[in-house]
Amino acid sequence: MADKDLRINEQIRVREVRLIRDDGEQQLITITEALEIAKEQALDLVEVAPTAVPPVVKIMNYGKYKFENEKKVRDSKKKQKLLKLKEIRMQPKIDEHDLDFKSKHVQEFLAEGNKVKVTVRFRGRELAHTELGLDVLKDVLKRIEGEYVMDKPPLMEGKFMSMILSPKAKK
């Protein structure tokens, strides 16, 4: 639930509310009584379920509540790992040494946990022989021994043939 949706104290504009006390006890009271109870305890009256009939409110320290929610969001973002898509480009008439070199890069990117898009670029008359590009991509797959998953098999896209590989999930 977003903090912006929550109404506090005088922002709550209804006659009757369901108040949840600290001990978990619920009671139906008017909004003025609920506000008085909150002021006596020097806390805020926070609407936690605005869609309920009548709306559910709770007496709490709103600043502390907001801080705790923001802390949870920050912690969940820390645990996320951003996957980057790296691209390796080559041509259908690539030399053996160059293919070894590029394949090694693909393997390194996968080891780092990144997705890799391997692309073969066709120019001019090379477009008539797309099977050469397919052979190059298959050769790359043979050279990268290890753990990978093919997200997208080799496919022509205009003047390019590409495939996308991602690392296998580590257990």
PDB file of C-alpha atoms in Angstrom, residues 57-168:
ATOM      1  CA  VAL A  57      -8.265   3.290  11.437  1.00  0.00           C
ATOM      2  CA  LYS A  58      -5.367   2.613  13.768  1.00  0.00           C
ATOM      3  CA  ILE A  59      -3.634   4.732  16.384  1.00  0.00           C
ATOM      4  CA  MET A  60       0.106   4.801  15.696  1.00  0.00           C
ATOM      5  CA  ASN A  61       3.168   6.992  15.239  1.00  0.00           C
ATOM      6  CA  TYR A  62       2.772   7.839  11.532  1.00  0.00           C
ATOM      7  CA  GLY A  63       6.363   9.054  11.072  1.00  0.00           C
ATOM      8  CA  LYS A  64       7.752   5.790  12.431  1.00  0.00           C
ATOM      9  CA  TYR A  65       5.290   3.756  10.323  1.00  0.00           C
ATOM     10  CA  LYS A  66       6.294   5.636   7.161  1.00  0.00           C
ATOM     11  CA  PHE A  67      10.014   5.165   7.941  1.00  0.00           C
ATOM     12  CA  GLU A  68       9.571   1.402   8.468  1.00  0.00           C
ATOM     13  CA  ASN A  69       7.755   1.055   5.116  1.00  0.00           C
ATOM     14  CA  GLU A  70      10.479   2.998   3.288  1.00  0.00           C
ATOM     15  CA  LYS A  71      13.108   0.813   4.960  1.00  0.00           C
ATOM     16  CA  LYS A  72      11.341  -2.356   3.723  1.00  0.00           C
ATOM     17  CA  VAL A  73      11.248  -0.965   0.171  1.00  0.00           C
ATOM     18  CA  ARG A  74      14.973  -0.088   0.296  1.00  0.00           C
ATOM     19  CA  ASP A  75      15.881  -3.551   1.580  1.00  0.00           C
ATOM     20  CA  SER A  76      13.869  -5.279  -1.144  1.00  0.00           C
ATOM     21  CA  LYS A  77      15.629  -3.160  -3.799  1.00  0.00           C
ATOM     22  CA  LYS A  78      19.037  -4.161  -2.409  1.00  0.00           C
ATOM     23  CA  LYS A  79      18.288  -7.831  -2.987  1.00  0.00           C
ATOM     24  CA  GLN A  80      17.382  -7.312  -6.657  1.00  0.00           C
ATOM     25  CA  LYS A  81      20.077  -8.013  -9.235  1.00  0.00           C
ATOM     26  CA  LEU A  82      19.937  -6.036 -12.439  1.00  0.00           C
ATOM     27  CA  LEU A  83      20.545  -8.168 -15.514  1.00  0.00           C
ATOM     28  CA  LYS A  84      22.471  -6.422 -18.254  1.00  0.00           C
ATOM     29  CA  LEU A  85      22.235  -7.410 -21.893  1.00  0.00           C
ATOM     30  CA  LYS A  86      25.688  -7.518 -23.475  1.00  0.00           C
ATOM     31  CA  GLU A  87      26.029  -7.771 -27.242  1.00  0.00           C
ATOM     32  CA  ILE A  88      28.762  -9.466 -29.261  1.00  0.00           C
ATOM     33  CA  ARG A  89      28.772  -8.664 -32.982  1.00  0.00           C
ATOM     34  CA  MET A  90      30.530 -10.575 -35.738  1.00  0.00           C
ATOM     35  CA  GLN A  91      30.349 -11.267 -39.470  1.00  0.00           C
ATOM     36  CA  PRO A  92      29.701 -14.541 -41.309  1.00  0.00           C
ATOM     37  CA  LYS A  93      33.276 -14.664 -42.667  1.00  0.00           C
ATOM     38  CA  ILE A  94      34.939 -14.434 -39.224  1.00  0.00           C
ATOM     39  CA  ASP A  95      38.388 -15.987 -38.706  1.00  0.00           C
ATOM     40  CA  GLU A  96      38.941 -18.914 -36.286  1.00  0.00           C
ATOM     41  CA  HIS A  97      41.045 -16.871 -33.859  1.00  0.00           C
ATOM     42  CA  ASP A  98      38.524 -14.020 -33.817  1.00  0.00           C
ATOM     43  CA  LEU A  99      35.713 -16.511 -33.190  1.00  0.00           C
ATOM     44  CA  ASP A 100      37.674 -17.982 -30.253  1.00  0.00           C
ATOM     45  CA  PHE A 101      38.251 -14.479 -28.885  1.00  0.00           C
ATOM     46  CA  LYS A 102      34.570 -13.444 -29.171  1.00  0.00           C
ATOM     47  CA  SER A 103      33.383 -16.787 -27.741  1.00  0.00           C
ATOM     48  CA  LYS A 104      35.637 -16.244 -24.733  1.00  0.00           C
ATOM     49  CA  HIS A 105      33.966 -12.863 -24.184  1.00  0.00           C
ATOM     50  CA  VAL A 106      30.521 -14.472 -24.378  1.00  0.00           C
ATOM     51  CA  GLN A 107      31.615 -17.004 -21.758  1.00  0.00           C
ATOM     52  CA  GLU A 108      32.927 -14.246 -19.466  1.00  0.00           C
ATOM     53  CA  PHE A 109      29.712 -12.231 -19.750  1.00  0.00           C
ATOM     54  CA  LEU A 110      27.642 -15.315 -18.887  1.00  0.00           C
ATOM     55  CA  ALA A 111      29.942 -16.078 -15.925  1.00  0.00           C
ATOM     56  CA  GLU A 112      29.317 -12.531 -14.617  1.00  0.00           C
ATOM     57  CA  GLY A 113      25.582 -13.248 -14.720  1.00  0.00           C
ATOM     58  CA  ASN A 114      24.701 -11.097 -17.744  1.00  0.00           C
ATOM     59  CA  LYS A 115      22.535 -11.981 -20.710  1.00  0.00           C
ATOM     60  CA  VAL A 116      24.373 -12.025 -24.032  1.00  0.00           C
ATOM     61  CA  LYS A 117      23.012 -11.218 -27.479  1.00  0.00           C
ATOM     62  CA  VAL A 118      25.251 -12.800 -30.133  1.00  0.00           C
ATOM     63  CA  THR A 119      24.714 -11.065 -33.478  1.00  0.00           C
ATOM     64  CA  VAL A 120      25.988 -11.811 -36.977  1.00  0.00           C
ATOM     65  CA  ARG A 121      25.810  -8.840 -39.383  1.00  0.00           C
ATOM     66  CA  PHE A 122      25.295  -9.511 -43.085  1.00  0.00           C
ATOM     67  CA  ARG A 123      26.436  -6.996 -45.712  1.00  0.00           C
ATOM     68  CA  GLY A 124      25.673  -6.920 -49.424  1.00  0.00           C
ATOM     69  CA  ARG A 125      25.701 -10.331 -51.067  1.00  0.00           C
ATOM     70  CA  GLU A 126      26.238 -12.069 -47.710  1.00  0.00           C
ATOM     71  CA  LEU A 127      22.453 -11.831 -47.232  1.00  0.00           C
ATOM     72  CA  ALA A 128      22.052 -14.571 -49.864  1.00  0.00           C
ATOM     73  CA  HIS A 129      24.002 -16.957 -47.616  1.00  0.00           C
ATOM     74  CA  THR A 130      22.390 -16.639 -44.198  1.00  0.00           C
ATOM     75  CA  GLU A 131      23.248 -20.294 -43.495  1.00  0.00           C
ATOM     76  CA  LEU A 132      26.880 -19.155 -43.008  1.00  0.00           C
ATOM     77  CA  GLY A 133      25.728 -16.895 -40.166  1.00  0.00           C
ATOM     78  CA  LEU A 134      23.794 -19.765 -38.621  1.00  0.00           C
ATOM     79  CA  ASP A 135      26.949 -21.908 -38.774  1.00  0.00           C
ATOM     80  CA  VAL A 136      28.894 -19.146 -36.995  1.00  0.00           C
ATOM     81  CA  LEU A 137      26.296 -18.968 -34.199  1.00  0.00           C
ATOM     82  CA  LYS A 138      26.303 -22.766 -33.802  1.00  0.00           C
ATOM     83  CA  ASP A 139      30.107 -22.663 -33.677  1.00  0.00           C
ATOM     84  CA  VAL A 140      29.925 -20.092 -30.854  1.00  0.00           C
ATOM     85  CA  LEU A 141      27.611 -22.427 -28.904  1.00  0.00           C
ATOM     86  CA  LYS A 142      30.091 -25.318 -29.351  1.00  0.00           C
ATOM     87  CA  ARG A 143      32.967 -23.179 -28.082  1.00  0.00           C
ATOM     88  CA  ILE A 144      31.247 -21.910 -24.928  1.00  0.00           C
ATOM     89  CA  GLU A 145      31.076 -24.957 -22.794  1.00  0.00           C
ATOM     90  CA  GLY A 146      29.293 -24.294 -19.562  1.00  0.00           C
ATOM     91  CA  GLU A 147      25.992 -23.335 -18.128  1.00  0.00           C
ATOM     92  CA  TYR A 148      23.744 -21.270 -20.372  1.00  0.00           C
ATOM     93  CA  VAL A 149      20.123 -21.161 -21.442  1.00  0.00           C
ATOM     94  CA  MET A 150      19.080 -20.107 -24.925  1.00  0.00           C
ATOM     95  CA  ASP A 151      16.372 -17.464 -24.426  1.00  0.00           C
ATOM     96  CA  LYS A 152      15.942 -16.801 -28.137  1.00  0.00           C
ATOM     97  CA  PRO A 153      17.179 -19.185 -30.848  1.00  0.00           C
ATOM     98  CA  PRO A 154      19.044 -17.804 -33.914  1.00  0.00           C
ATOM     99  CA  LEU A 155      16.633 -15.679 -35.931  1.00  0.00           C
ATOM    100  CA  MET A 156      16.952 -13.221 -38.821  1.00  0.00           C
ATOM    101  CA  GLU A 157      16.011  -9.598 -38.060  1.00  0.00           C
ATOM    102  CA  GLY A 158      16.614  -7.492 -41.148  1.00  0.00           C
ATOM    103  CA  LYS A 159      20.351  -7.651 -41.941  1.00  0.00           C
ATOM    104  CA  PHE A 160      21.166  -9.300 -38.604  1.00  0.00           C
ATOM    105  CA  MET A 161      20.876 -12.836 -37.290  1.00  0.00           C
ATOM    106  CA  SER A 162      20.938 -13.017 -33.517  1.00  0.00           C
ATOM    107  CA  MET A 163      20.353 -15.257 -30.533  1.00  0.00           C
ATOM    108  CA  ILE A 164      20.088 -14.424 -26.853  1.00  0.00           C
ATOM    109  CA  LEU A 165      21.784 -16.497 -24.160  1.00  0.00           C
ATOM    110  CA  SER A 166      21.436 -16.177 -20.410  1.00  0.00           C
ATOM    111  CA  PRO A 167      23.303 -17.870 -17.561  1.00  0.00           C
ATOM    112  CA  LYS A 168      21.696 -20.850 -15.851  1.00  0.00           C
TER     113      LYS A 168
END
